[in-house]
Coordinates of C-alpha atoms in Angstrom, one line a residue:
X1065 CA 168.3 130.8 8.8
X1066 CA 167.0 134.0 7.1
X1067 CA 168.4 137.4 8.2
X1068 CA 166.1 139.7 10.2
X1069 CA 165.4 141.9 7.1
X1070 CA 164.6 138.9 4.9
X1071 CA 162.4 137.4 7.6
X1072 CA 160.6 140.7 8.1
X1073 CA 159.8 140.8 4.4
X1074 CA 158.5 137.2 4.5
X1075 CA 156.4 138.1 7.5
X1076 CA 155.0 141.3 5.9
X1077 CA 154.1 139.4 2.7
X1078 CA 152.5 136.5 4.5
X1079 CA 150.6 138.5 7.2
X1080 CA 147.9 140.2 5.1
X1081 CA 146.7 141.0 1.6
X1082 CA 145.0 144.2 2.6
X1083 CA 147.8 146.5 1.4
X1084 CA 147.7 145.2 -2.1
X1085 CA 143.9 145.5 -2.3
X1086 CA 144.1 149.0 -1.0
X1087 CA 146.6 149.9 -3.7
X1088 CA 144.4 148.5 -6.4
X1089 CA 141.3 150.2 -5.1
X1090 CA 142.4 153.8 -4.0
X1091 CA 139.0 155.4 -4.9
X1092 CA 137.2 153.2 -2.4
X1093 CA 139.1 154.3 0.7
X1094 CA 136.8 155.5 3.6
X1095 CA 137.3 159.0 4.9
X1096 CA 140.7 159.3 6.6
X1097 CA 139.8 162.1 9.0
X1098 CA 138.3 159.8 11.6
X1099 CA 141.5 157.6 11.6
X1100 CA 143.7 160.7 11.8
X1101 CA 141.7 162.1 14.8
X1102 CA 141.9 158.7 16.6
X1103 CA 145.6 158.5 16.1
X1104 CA 146.2 162.1 17.2
X1105 CA 144.1 161.5 20.3
X1106 CA 145.9 158.3 21.3
X1107 CA 149.4 159.8 20.7
X1108 CA 148.6 163.0 22.6
X1109 CA 147.5 161.0 25.7
X1110 CA 149.8 158.0 25.3
X1111 CA 152.1 156.8 28.1
X1112 CA 153.7 153.4 28.7
X1113 CA 150.9 152.4 31.0
X1114 CA 148.0 153.4 28.8
X1115 CA 145.7 150.7 27.5
X1116 CA 145.8 149.9 23.8
X1117 CA 142.5 150.0 21.9
X1118 CA 141.5 148.0 18.9
X1119 CA 140.2 151.3 17.4
X1120 CA 143.8 152.7 17.4
X1121 CA 145.1 149.6 15.7
X1122 CA 142.4 149.8 12.9
X1123 CA 143.1 153.5 12.5
X1124 CA 146.9 152.9 12.1
X1125 CA 146.2 150.3 9.4
X1126 CA 143.8 152.7 7.7
X1127 CA 146.4 155.5 7.8
X1128 CA 149.0 153.2 6.2
X1129 CA 146.6 152.4 3.4
X1130 CA 145.9 156.1 2.9
X1131 CA 149.6 156.8 2.7
X1132 CA 149.9 154.2 0.0
X1133 CA 146.9 155.8 -1.7
X1134 CA 148.7 159.2 -1.7
X1135 CA 151.9 157.7 -2.9
X1136 CA 150.1 156.0 -5.8
X1137 CA 148.3 159.2 -6.8
X1138 CA 150.9 161.9 -6.9
X1139 CA 148.9 164.1 -9.2
X1140 CA 146.0 164.3 -6.7
X1141 CA 148.1 164.8 -3.5
X1142 CA 150.6 167.3 -2.3
X1143 CA 154.1 166.5 -1.1
X1144 CA 153.4 168.1 2.3
X1145 CA 150.3 166.0 2.8
X1146 CA 152.3 162.9 2.0
X1147 CA 155.0 163.9 4.5
X1148 CA 152.5 164.7 7.2
X1149 CA 150.8 161.4 6.8
X1150 CA 154.1 159.5 6.9
X1151 CA 155.2 161.4 10.0
X1152 CA 152.0 160.6 11.8
X1153 CA 152.3 156.9 10.8
X1154 CA 155.9 156.9 12.2
X1155 CA 154.6 158.4 15.5
X1156 CA 151.9 155.7 15.6
X1157 CA 154.5 153.0 15.0
X1158 CA 156.7 154.3 17.7
X1159 CA 153.9 154.0 20.2
X1160 CA 153.1 150.5 18.9
X1161 CA 156.7 149.5 19.2
X1162 CA 156.8 150.7 22.8
X1163 CA 153.5 148.9 23.5
X1164 CA 155.0 145.8 22.0
X1165 CA 158.0 146.0 24.3
X1166 CA 155.9 146.6 27.4
X1167 CA 153.6 143.7 26.6
X1168 CA 156.5 141.4 25.7
X1169 CA 158.2 142.1 29.0
X1170 CA 155.1 141.0 30.8
X1171 CA 155.1 137.6 29.1
X1172 CA 157.0 134.8 30.9
X1173 CA 156.0 132.0 28.5
X1174 CA 153.2 130.6 26.4
X1175 CA 151.1 130.1 29.6
X1176 CA 150.9 133.9 30.1
X1177 CA 147.3 135.3 30.2
X1178 CA 145.7 134.9 26.9
X1179 CA 144.6 138.6 26.8
X1180 CA 148.3 139.7 26.9
X1181 CA 149.3 137.3 24.2
X1182 CA 146.3 138.3 22.1
X1183 CA 147.3 142.0 22.4
X1184 CA 150.9 141.2 21.4
X1185 CA 149.6 139.3 18.4
X1186 CA 147.4 142.2 17.3
X1187 CA 150.3 144.7 17.6
X1188 CA 152.6 142.3 15.6
X1189 CA 150.0 141.9 12.9
X1190 CA 149.4 145.6 12.7
X1191 CA 153.2 146.4 12.4
X1192 CA 153.7 143.7 9.8
X1193 CA 150.7 144.9 7.7
X1194 CA 151.9 148.5 7.8
X1195 CA 155.4 147.8 6.5
X1196 CA 157.2 147.9 9.9
X1197 CA 158.0 144.2 10.0
X1198 CA 161.7 144.6 10.5
X1199 CA 161.2 146.9 13.5
X1200 CA 158.7 144.6 14.9
X1201 CA 160.9 141.5 14.5
X1202 CA 164.0 143.3 15.9
X1203 CA 162.0 144.3 19.1
X1204 CA 160.5 140.8 19.4
X1205 CA 163.8 139.0 19.0
X1206 CA 165.7 141.3 21.4
X1207 CA 163.2 140.9 24.2
X1208 CA 162.5 137.2 23.7
X1209 CA 166.3 136.4 23.5
X1210 CA 166.8 138.2 26.8
X1211 CA 163.9 136.4 28.3
X1212 CA 165.2 133.0 27.3
X1213 CA 168.7 133.8 28.5
X1214 CA 167.3 135.0 31.8
X1215 CA 165.3 131.8 32.2
X1216 CA 168.4 129.7 31.7
X1217 CA 170.3 131.8 34.2
X1218 CA 167.5 131.2 36.7
X1219 CA 167.9 127.5 36.1
X1220 CA 171.5 127.9 37.3
X1221 CA 173.4 127.9 33.9
X1222 CA 174.7 131.3 32.9
X1223 CA 175.5 131.3 29.2
X1224 CA 177.8 134.3 29.5
X1225 CA 180.1 132.9 32.2
X1226 CA 180.0 129.5 30.5
X1227 CA 181.4 130.6 27.2
X1228 CA 184.5 128.8 26.1
X1229 CA 187.0 131.6 26.7
X1230 CA 185.8 131.9 30.3
X1231 CA 185.9 128.1 30.9
X1232 CA 189.5 127.7 29.8
X1233 CA 190.9 129.1 33.1
X1234 CA 188.7 126.9 35.4
X1235 CA 190.2 124.1 37.4
X1236 CA 188.4 120.8 36.9
X1237 CA 186.8 121.0 40.3
X1238 CA 185.1 124.3 39.4
X1239 CA 184.2 122.9 36.0
X1240 CA 182.6 120.0 37.7
X1241 CA 180.2 122.3 39.4
X1242 CA 179.3 123.8 36.0
X1243 CA 178.6 120.3 34.7
X1244 CA 176.2 119.7 37.5
X1245 CA 174.5 123.1 36.7
X1246 CA 174.2 122.1 33.1
X1247 CA 172.7 118.7 33.8
X1248 CA 170.2 120.2 36.3
X1249 CA 169.2 122.9 33.8
X1250 CA 169.1 120.9 30.6
X1251 CA 165.8 119.1 31.2
X1252 CA 163.9 122.3 32.1
X1253 CA 165.7 124.1 29.3
X1254 CA 164.5 121.8 26.6
X1255 CA 161.1 120.7 28.1
X1256 CA 160.1 124.1 29.5
X1257 CA 162.1 127.1 28.2
X1258 CA 162.7 126.2 24.6
X1259 CA 159.4 124.3 24.3
X1260 CA 157.3 127.2 25.6
X1261 CA 159.2 129.7 23.4
X1262 CA 158.3 127.6 20.4
X1263 CA 154.7 127.6 21.5
X1264 CA 154.8 131.4 22.0
X1265 CA 156.0 131.9 18.5
X1266 CA 153.2 129.7 17.2
X1267 CA 150.6 131.8 19.0
X1268 CA 151.9 135.3 18.3
X1269 CA 152.8 134.7 14.6
X1270 CA 149.8 132.5 14.0
X1271 CA 148.7 134.5 11.0
X1272 CA 152.0 133.7 9.2
X1273 CA 152.9 130.5 7.4
X1274 CA 154.4 127.6 9.4
X1275 CA 157.9 128.1 7.8
X1276 CA 157.9 131.7 8.9
X1277 CA 156.8 130.9 12.4
X1278 CA 159.5 128.3 12.6
X1279 CA 162.1 130.8 11.3
X1280 CA 161.0 133.4 14.0
X1281 CA 161.5 130.8 16.7
X1282 CA 164.8 129.6 15.3
X1283 CA 166.1 133.2 15.1
X1284 CA 165.5 133.7 18.8
X1285 CA 166.9 130.4 20.2
X1286 CA 169.5 129.3 17.7
X1287 CA 172.5 131.1 19.2
X1288 CA 171.3 130.4 22.8
X1289 CA 170.7 126.7 22.2
X1290 CA 173.9 126.5 20.2
X1291 CA 176.0 127.8 23.2
X1292 CA 174.0 125.6 25.6
X1293 CA 174.6 122.4 23.7
X1294 CA 178.2 123.2 22.9
X1295 CA 179.1 122.9 26.6
X1296 CA 179.5 119.1 26.6
X1297 CA 181.9 119.4 23.7
X1298 CA 184.1 121.7 25.7
X1299 CA 184.0 119.3 28.7
X1300 CA 185.2 116.5 26.4
X1301 CA 188.3 118.6 25.6
X1302 CA 189.0 119.2 29.3
X1303 CA 188.3 115.6 30.4
X1304 CA 191.2 114.3 28.2
X1305 CA 192.1 110.8 29.3
X1306 CA 191.4 110.9 33.0
X1307 CA 189.5 107.9 34.2
X1308 CA 187.8 109.7 37.1
X1309 CA 186.3 112.2 34.6
X1310 CA 184.6 109.4 32.6
X1311 CA 181.5 109.4 34.8
X1312 CA 180.8 113.1 34.3
X1313 CA 180.9 112.5 30.5
X1314 CA 178.5 109.6 31.0
X1315 CA 176.2 111.7 33.0
X1316 CA 176.1 114.3 30.3
X1317 CA 175.7 111.6 27.5
X1318 CA 172.9 109.9 29.4
X1319 CA 171.1 113.2 30.1
X1320 CA 171.4 114.4 26.5
X1321 CA 170.3 111.0 25.1
X1322 CA 167.2 111.0 27.4
X1323 CA 166.3 114.5 26.0
X1324 CA 166.7 113.6 22.3
X1325 CA 162.9 112.8 21.7
X1326 CA 162.1 116.2 23.2
X1327 CA 164.8 118.0 21.3
X1328 CA 163.7 116.4 18.0
X1329 CA 160.1 117.7 18.8
X1330 CA 160.9 121.2 19.8
X1331 CA 163.5 121.7 17.1
X1332 CA 161.8 119.7 14.4
X1333 CA 161.7 122.4 11.8
X1334 CA 164.2 122.9 9.0
X1335 CA 165.1 126.3 10.4
X1336 CA 166.1 124.7 13.7
X1337 CA 168.1 121.9 12.1
X1338 CA 171.4 123.4 13.1
X1339 CA 170.4 122.9 16.7
X1340 CA 169.7 119.3 16.2
X1341 CA 173.1 119.0 14.4
X1342 CA 174.8 120.6 17.4
X1343 CA 173.2 118.1 19.8
X1344 CA 174.2 115.1 17.6
X1345 CA 177.7 116.5 17.5
X1346 CA 177.8 116.8 21.3
X1347 CA 176.6 113.2 21.6
X1348 CA 179.2 111.9 19.1
X1349 CA 182.1 113.7 20.8
X1350 CA 181.0 112.5 24.2
X1351 CA 180.8 108.9 22.9
X1352 CA 184.3 109.2 21.4
X1353 CA 185.8 110.7 24.6
X1354 CA 184.2 107.9 26.7
X1355 CA 185.6 105.2 24.4
X1356 CA 189.0 106.8 24.5
X1357 CA 189.0 107.0 28.3
X1358 CA 188.0 103.3 28.6
X1359 CA 190.9 102.3 26.3
X1360 CA 193.3 104.4 28.3
X1361 CA 191.9 102.9 31.5
X1362 CA 192.7 99.5 30.2
X1363 CA 196.2 100.4 29.1
X1364 CA 196.8 102.0 32.5
X1365 CA 196.0 98.7 34.2
X1366 CA 198.3 96.9 31.9
X1367 CA 201.1 99.4 32.4
X1368 CA 200.9 99.5 36.2
X1369 CA 204.4 98.8 37.5
X1370 CA 204.0 99.0 41.3
X1371 CA 205.4 95.9 42.8
X1372 CA 203.5 94.1 45.6
X1373 CA 205.5 94.2 48.8
X1374 CA 206.0 91.1 50.8
X1375 CA 205.3 93.1 53.9
X1376 CA 201.7 93.5 52.8
X1377 CA 201.1 89.8 53.5
X1378 CA 199.3 89.2 50.2
X1379 CA 196.5 91.7 50.9
X1380 CA 194.2 93.1 48.3
X1381 CA 196.0 95.6 46.2
X1382 CA 194.8 99.2 46.0
X1383 CA 194.8 98.6 42.2
X1384 CA 192.3 95.8 42.6
X1385 CA 190.0 97.9 44.8
X1386 CA 190.3 100.8 42.5
X1387 CA 189.5 98.9 39.3
X1388 CA 186.6 97.0 40.9
X1389 CA 185.0 100.1 42.3
X1390 CA 185.5 101.8 39.0
X1391 CA 183.8 98.9 37.2
X1392 CA 181.0 99.0 39.8
X1393 CA 180.4 102.6 39.0
X1394 CA 180.6 101.9 35.3
X1395 CA 178.0 99.2 35.4
X1396 CA 175.4 101.7 36.6
X1397 CA 175.4 103.2 33.1
X1398 CA 174.2 100.1 31.3
X1399 CA 171.8 102.0 29.0
X1400 CA 174.2 104.7 27.6
X1401 CA 177.1 102.4 27.5
X1402 CA 175.2 99.9 25.3
X1403 CA 174.9 102.6 22.6
X1404 CA 178.5 103.9 23.1
X1405 CA 180.2 100.5 23.2
X1406 CA 178.2 99.0 20.3
X1407 CA 180.6 100.7 17.8
X1408 CA 183.7 100.3 19.9
X1409 CA 186.4 98.1 18.3
X1410 CA 187.3 95.1 20.5
X1411 CA 190.8 94.0 21.2
X1412 CA 191.8 90.8 19.5
X1413 CA 191.5 88.8 22.7
X1414 CA 188.3 90.4 23.8
X1415 CA 186.3 88.7 21.1
X1416 CA 187.2 85.3 22.6
X1417 CA 185.9 86.0 26.1
X1418 CA 183.7 83.2 27.2
X1419 CA 180.1 83.9 27.9
X1420 CA 179.3 82.0 31.1
X1421 CA 175.6 82.1 30.7
X1422 CA 173.2 81.6 27.8
X1423 CA 171.2 84.7 28.7
X1424 CA 171.7 87.3 26.0
X1425 CA 172.3 90.2 28.4
X1426 CA 175.6 88.6 29.4
X1427 CA 176.8 89.0 25.8
X1428 CA 175.9 92.7 25.6
X1429 CA 178.6 95.2 24.7
X1430 CA 178.7 96.4 28.3
X1431 CA 179.1 92.9 29.8
X1432 CA 181.8 92.1 27.2
X1433 CA 183.7 95.2 28.0
X1434 CA 183.5 94.7 31.8
X1435 CA 184.5 91.1 31.4
X1436 CA 187.5 92.1 29.3
X1437 CA 188.6 94.7 31.9
X1438 CA 188.3 92.1 34.6
X1439 CA 190.4 89.7 32.6
X1440 CA 193.0 92.5 32.0
X1441 CA 193.1 93.1 35.8
X1442 CA 193.4 89.3 36.5
X1443 CA 196.3 89.0 34.1
X1444 CA 198.0 92.0 35.8
X1445 CA 197.5 90.4 39.2
X1446 CA 199.0 87.1 38.0
X1447 CA 202.0 88.9 36.6
X1448 CA 202.4 90.7 40.0
X1449 CA 202.1 87.4 41.8
X1450 CA 205.2 86.2 39.9
X1451 CA 207.2 88.9 41.6
X1452 CA 206.9 87.3 45.0
X1453 CA 209.9 85.1 45.9
X1454 CA 207.8 83.0 48.2
X1455 CA 205.5 80.8 46.1
X1456 CA 203.0 80.3 49.0
X1457 CA 202.7 84.1 49.4
X1458 CA 202.1 84.6 45.7
X1459 CA 199.2 82.1 45.9
X1460 CA 197.9 83.9 49.0
X1461 CA 198.1 87.2 47.1
X1462 CA 196.0 85.7 44.3
X1463 CA 193.5 84.2 46.7
X1464 CA 192.8 87.6 48.4
X1465 CA 192.7 89.6 45.2
X1466 CA 190.6 87.2 43.1
X1467 CA 188.3 86.6 45.9
X1468 CA 187.8 90.3 46.3
X1469 CA 186.9 90.5 42.6
X1470 CA 184.5 87.6 42.8
X1471 CA 182.7 88.9 45.9
X1472 CA 182.5 92.4 44.6
X1473 CA 180.7 91.0 41.5
X1474 CA 178.5 88.7 43.5
X1475 CA 177.3 91.4 45.9
X1476 CA 176.8 94.2 43.5
X1477 CA 175.0 95.2 40.3
X1478 CA 178.0 93.7 38.4
X1479 CA 176.4 90.3 38.8
X1480 CA 173.6 91.5 36.5
X1481 CA 176.1 92.1 33.8
X1482 CA 178.3 89.0 34.3
X1483 CA 175.9 86.3 35.7
X1484 CA 176.1 83.6 38.4
X1485 CA 178.4 81.4 36.3
X1486 CA 181.1 84.1 36.2
X1487 CA 181.1 84.2 40.0
X1488 CA 181.2 80.4 40.2
X1489 CA 184.1 80.0 37.8
X1490 CA 186.2 82.6 39.6
X1491 CA 185.4 81.2 43.1
X1492 CA 186.7 77.9 41.8
X1493 CA 189.9 79.6 40.8
X1494 CA 190.1 81.1 44.3
X1495 CA 189.9 77.6 45.8
X1496 CA 192.5 76.3 43.4
X1497 CA 194.9 79.1 44.4
X1498 CA 194.0 78.4 48.1
X1499 CA 194.9 74.8 47.7
X1500 CA 198.1 75.9 46.0
X1501 CA 199.0 78.1 48.9
X1502 CA 198.4 75.3 51.5
X1503 CA 200.5 72.8 49.5
X1504 CA 203.4 75.1 48.7
X1505 CA 203.4 76.8 52.2
X1506 CA 202.8 73.8 54.5
X1507 CA 203.8 70.6 52.7
X1508 CA 207.3 70.8 54.0
X1509 CA 206.0 71.3 57.6
X1510 CA 203.8 68.2 57.1
X1511 CA 206.8 66.3 55.8
X1512 CA 208.7 67.2 59.0
X1513 CA 206.0 65.7 61.3
X1514 CA 207.2 62.8 63.5
X1515 CA 205.4 59.6 62.9
X1516 CA 204.7 56.6 65.2
X1517 CA 207.6 54.6 63.9
X1518 CA 210.1 57.4 64.5
X1519 CA 211.0 58.2 68.1
X1520 CA 214.3 60.0 67.8
X1521 CA 214.4 63.4 69.5
X1522 CA 216.1 64.9 66.5
X1523 CA 213.0 64.4 64.4
X1524 CA 210.8 66.0 67.0
X1525 CA 213.2 69.0 67.3
X1526 CA 213.3 69.3 63.5
X1527 CA 209.5 69.6 63.4
X1528 CA 209.4 72.1 66.2
X1529 CA 212.0 74.2 64.5
X1530 CA 210.3 74.1 61.1
X1531 CA 206.9 74.9 62.7
X1532 CA 208.2 77.8 64.7
X1533 CA 210.0 79.2 61.6
X1534 CA 206.9 79.0 59.6
X1535 CA 204.8 80.7 62.3
X1536 CA 207.3 83.6 62.4
X1537 CA 207.3 83.9 58.6
X1538 CA 203.5 83.8 58.5
X1539 CA 203.0 86.5 61.1
X1540 CA 202.2 89.2 58.5
X1541 CA 200.3 87.1 56.1
X1542 CA 196.6 87.6 55.9
X1543 CA 193.4 86.2 54.4
X1544 CA 191.2 89.2 54.2
X1545 CA 187.8 87.5 54.1
X1546 CA 186.8 85.8 57.4
X1547 CA 185.0 82.8 55.9
X1548 CA 187.9 82.2 53.5
X1549 CA 190.4 82.6 56.4
X1550 CA 188.7 79.8 58.4
X1551 CA 188.8 77.6 55.3
X1552 CA 192.5 78.1 55.0
X1553 CA 193.1 77.4 58.7
X1554 CA 191.0 74.2 58.5
X1555 CA 193.0 73.0 55.5
X1556 CA 196.3 73.6 57.4
X1557 CA 195.0 72.0 60.6
X1558 CA 193.8 68.9 58.7
X1559 CA 197.3 68.6 57.2
X1560 CA 199.1 68.8 60.6
X1561 CA 197.0 68.2 63.6
X1562 CA 195.6 64.6 63.1
X1563 CA 199.1 63.1 62.3
X1564 CA 200.7 65.1 65.1
X1565 CA 198.0 64.0 67.6
X1566 CA 198.5 60.3 66.7
X1567 CA 202.3 60.6 67.3
X1568 CA 201.8 62.7 70.4
X1569 CA 199.5 60.1 72.1
X1570 CA 202.1 57.4 71.8
X1571 CA 205.3 59.4 72.8
X1572 CA 204.1 62.3 75.0
X1573 CA 205.4 60.6 78.2
X1574 CA 208.6 59.3 76.7
X1575 CA 210.3 62.6 75.8
X1576 CA 210.0 66.3 76.3
X1577 CA 207.9 68.0 73.6
X1578 CA 207.2 71.6 73.1
X1579 CA 203.8 71.5 71.5
X1580 CA 200.7 69.6 72.4
X1581 CA 198.2 69.0 69.5
X1582 CA 196.0 71.8 70.9
X1583 CA 199.0 74.1 70.7
X1584 CA 199.5 73.3 67.0
X1585 CA 195.8 74.0 66.4
X1586 CA 195.8 77.2 68.4
X1587 CA 198.9 78.5 66.7
X1588 CA 197.4 77.8 63.3
X1589 CA 194.1 79.4 64.3
X1590 CA 195.9 82.6 65.1
X1591 CA 197.4 82.9 61.6
X1592 CA 196.1 84.9 58.7
X1593 CA 194.4 87.4 60.9
X1594 CA 194.4 91.0 59.5
X1595 CA 196.2 93.4 61.8
X1596 CA 195.0 96.9 62.6
X1597 CA 196.6 98.1 59.4
X1598 CA 194.7 95.6 57.3
X1599 CA 191.6 96.2 55.3
X1600 CA 188.2 95.3 56.5
X1601 CA 185.4 93.4 54.9
X1602 CA 185.2 93.0 51.2
X1603 CA 181.5 92.9 51.2
X1604 CA 179.3 95.8 50.2
X1605 CA 177.8 97.5 47.2
X1606 CA 176.1 100.8 46.4
X1607 CA 174.8 103.2 43.9
X1608 CA 177.5 104.6 41.6
X1609 CA 175.5 107.8 41.3
X1610 CA 176.0 108.6 45.0
X1611 CA 179.5 110.0 44.5
X1612 CA 179.4 110.7 40.8
X1613 CA 178.9 114.4 41.4
X1614 CA 182.5 114.4 42.7
X1615 CA 183.7 112.9 39.5
X1616 CA 185.0 109.7 41.0
X1617 CA 184.5 106.0 41.5
X1618 CA 182.4 104.7 44.4
X1619 CA 184.2 103.5 47.5
X1620 CA 182.8 100.4 49.1
X1621 CA 182.6 99.2 52.7
X1622 CA 186.1 98.2 53.7
X1623 CA 187.8 100.3 51.1
X1624 CA 190.0 103.1 52.3
X1625 CA 189.8 104.6 48.9
X1626 CA 191.4 108.0 49.2
X1627 CA 193.9 108.8 46.4
X1628 CA 196.6 111.4 47.0
X1629 CA 196.8 113.6 43.9
X1630 CA 199.8 115.9 43.8
X1631 CA 199.0 119.0 42.0
X1632 CA 201.4 119.9 39.3
X1633 CA 202.6 116.3 38.8
X1634 CA 202.5 115.4 35.1
X1635 CA 203.0 112.2 33.2
X1636 CA 205.6 112.0 30.5
X1637 CA 204.3 112.6 27.0
X1638 CA 202.3 109.6 25.8
X1639 CA 202.2 108.1 29.3
X1640 CA 199.3 107.7 31.6
X1641 CA 199.0 106.0 34.9
X1642 CA 196.4 105.2 37.5
X1643 CA 196.7 106.8 40.9
X1644 CA 195.4 104.9 43.9
X1645 CA 196.2 104.6 47.6
X1646 CA 199.6 103.0 48.4
X1647 CA 198.9 102.8 52.1
X1648 CA 196.0 102.7 54.5
X1649 CA 195.3 104.7 57.7
X1650 CA 195.6 102.1 60.5
X1651 CA 192.8 104.0 62.4
X1652 CA 190.3 103.7 59.5
X1653 CA 189.2 100.1 59.0
X1654 CA 185.9 100.7 57.4
X1655 CA 184.4 102.8 54.6
X1656 CA 184.8 106.5 55.2
X1657 CA 181.5 108.2 55.7
X1658 CA 180.3 110.4 52.9
X1659 CA 180.4 113.4 55.2
X1660 CA 184.0 112.7 56.1
X1661 CA 184.8 112.5 52.4
X1662 CA 183.0 115.8 51.6
X1663 CA 184.7 117.6 54.5
X1664 CA 188.1 116.4 53.2
X1665 CA 187.3 117.7 49.7
X1666 CA 186.4 121.1 51.1
X1667 CA 189.4 121.3 53.4
X1668 CA 192.1 120.2 51.0
X1669 CA 192.3 120.3 47.2
X1670 CA 194.9 117.6 47.3
X1671 CA 192.4 114.9 48.5
X1672 CA 190.3 113.3 45.8
X1673 CA 187.9 110.5 46.6

């Protein structure tokens, strides 16, 4: 971009040819006395609120031509006359410069009254044609830069307080508010502020060449736009590898991508190319940071070492809820993620993920990445299931967690990415695990049932003892979903009740028995019921953008999704781990209201949704 002096020279040379003609034809100059009188009269009566006449502008141009005439004919002019003429011209330029300032300050944008813009254009052309281009451009740049900066401030994004050195000391929560301000301001900044400034330069410097007009515009907005579009790059540095911050980067990437057609139009000139380069750099760094966080999120799932406790009764893990809600939020960014993930290298196993549907959209980069992360989570759950000593409980753990995953996909926008077949395949797995639970957990009880041919009391007492023991062991076991819970109960009842009823009808009067068939059925019907400390329904969906302003994933109905984040706690170098709830409030069985969540954010910095 040319310097102010160089640009002023280009403007002067391109604005008019009258100066050269006057120099070549000094003998044809009209009498100067009228112009001098006009200038003296205007200067003597001038004040900042006086009106500017076209006669004064013509007289000033004439005086400049006369000055050139005197300078070109030293033999016919005295030094004192030359100095008086030059001094008068400087006084006239001072008034014009003040007029330029006053009129520029009254311009808001290119939609300002045409009379005002026409007057500014006349002043600019006069100053350029009389050799005062540098002074004219300095005034124009200074006032318009201040105007553009002020307009951005009014949009809620202060360039001064958002410079890098001032952002370094901000906590992420405060920076998050700045991100919101930047996103809210960016569309109006590009489509209104910068666009109208470009239009204003076109109107005021219309007598100059296109390249000069473009250079004037670029000289005003380059630094401002450069700082504005550098903000996303700084956010990338602060986001580091934190999964919750991914959505703020996606918001910025999506917003900037949507603005690219407008940016390429407003900053189309060669002079403004550094601004386009800055925007592309911001998009590239946002994309790199997003891909990095997604890889770290995957590794964090794989490295999760929290062991499922038998006391939880096979409930849905907080890890499962966290990951599914995270992916639900992620799926809301289909458009930007398609561009970001297209160049993302796949893990060796990811390329072998089965496409469950022939529809092309299920093979998109976004669908493949979500499918891969679901597979990573499933493998982690299977490895956690192996930690249970009781095989039946490990199957129940898989039933609850995989069913939660499948229903979350089925009842949310995730289904659009994965398809019906994905849900069907995983529901089949759920039922296979459910059958495994019933076989491993109840087969020995069924084997202890007395049969018609066996009357001994010992056999009956053995069954009663085994059944009571199992009932006690199963007291804390749960099936979270109510429909699935009934299915499990029916499977257990069908295994025990018919055979027991057949025996009971033959021998109930011949010996003392503790359980009638209805007792067996009632005891089984009371199993797998979540206690007050359990989680609620797994159903529910929602818009990921609802809570994205808080830089977090979206809790769903039934999810008590408050994570406790201890300030000051740091991972070891090279390590990263997910943080999610390790326990639930027994008094909160349903999704926390948004207002409750916001209030908690305001009241405690330790609570992060």
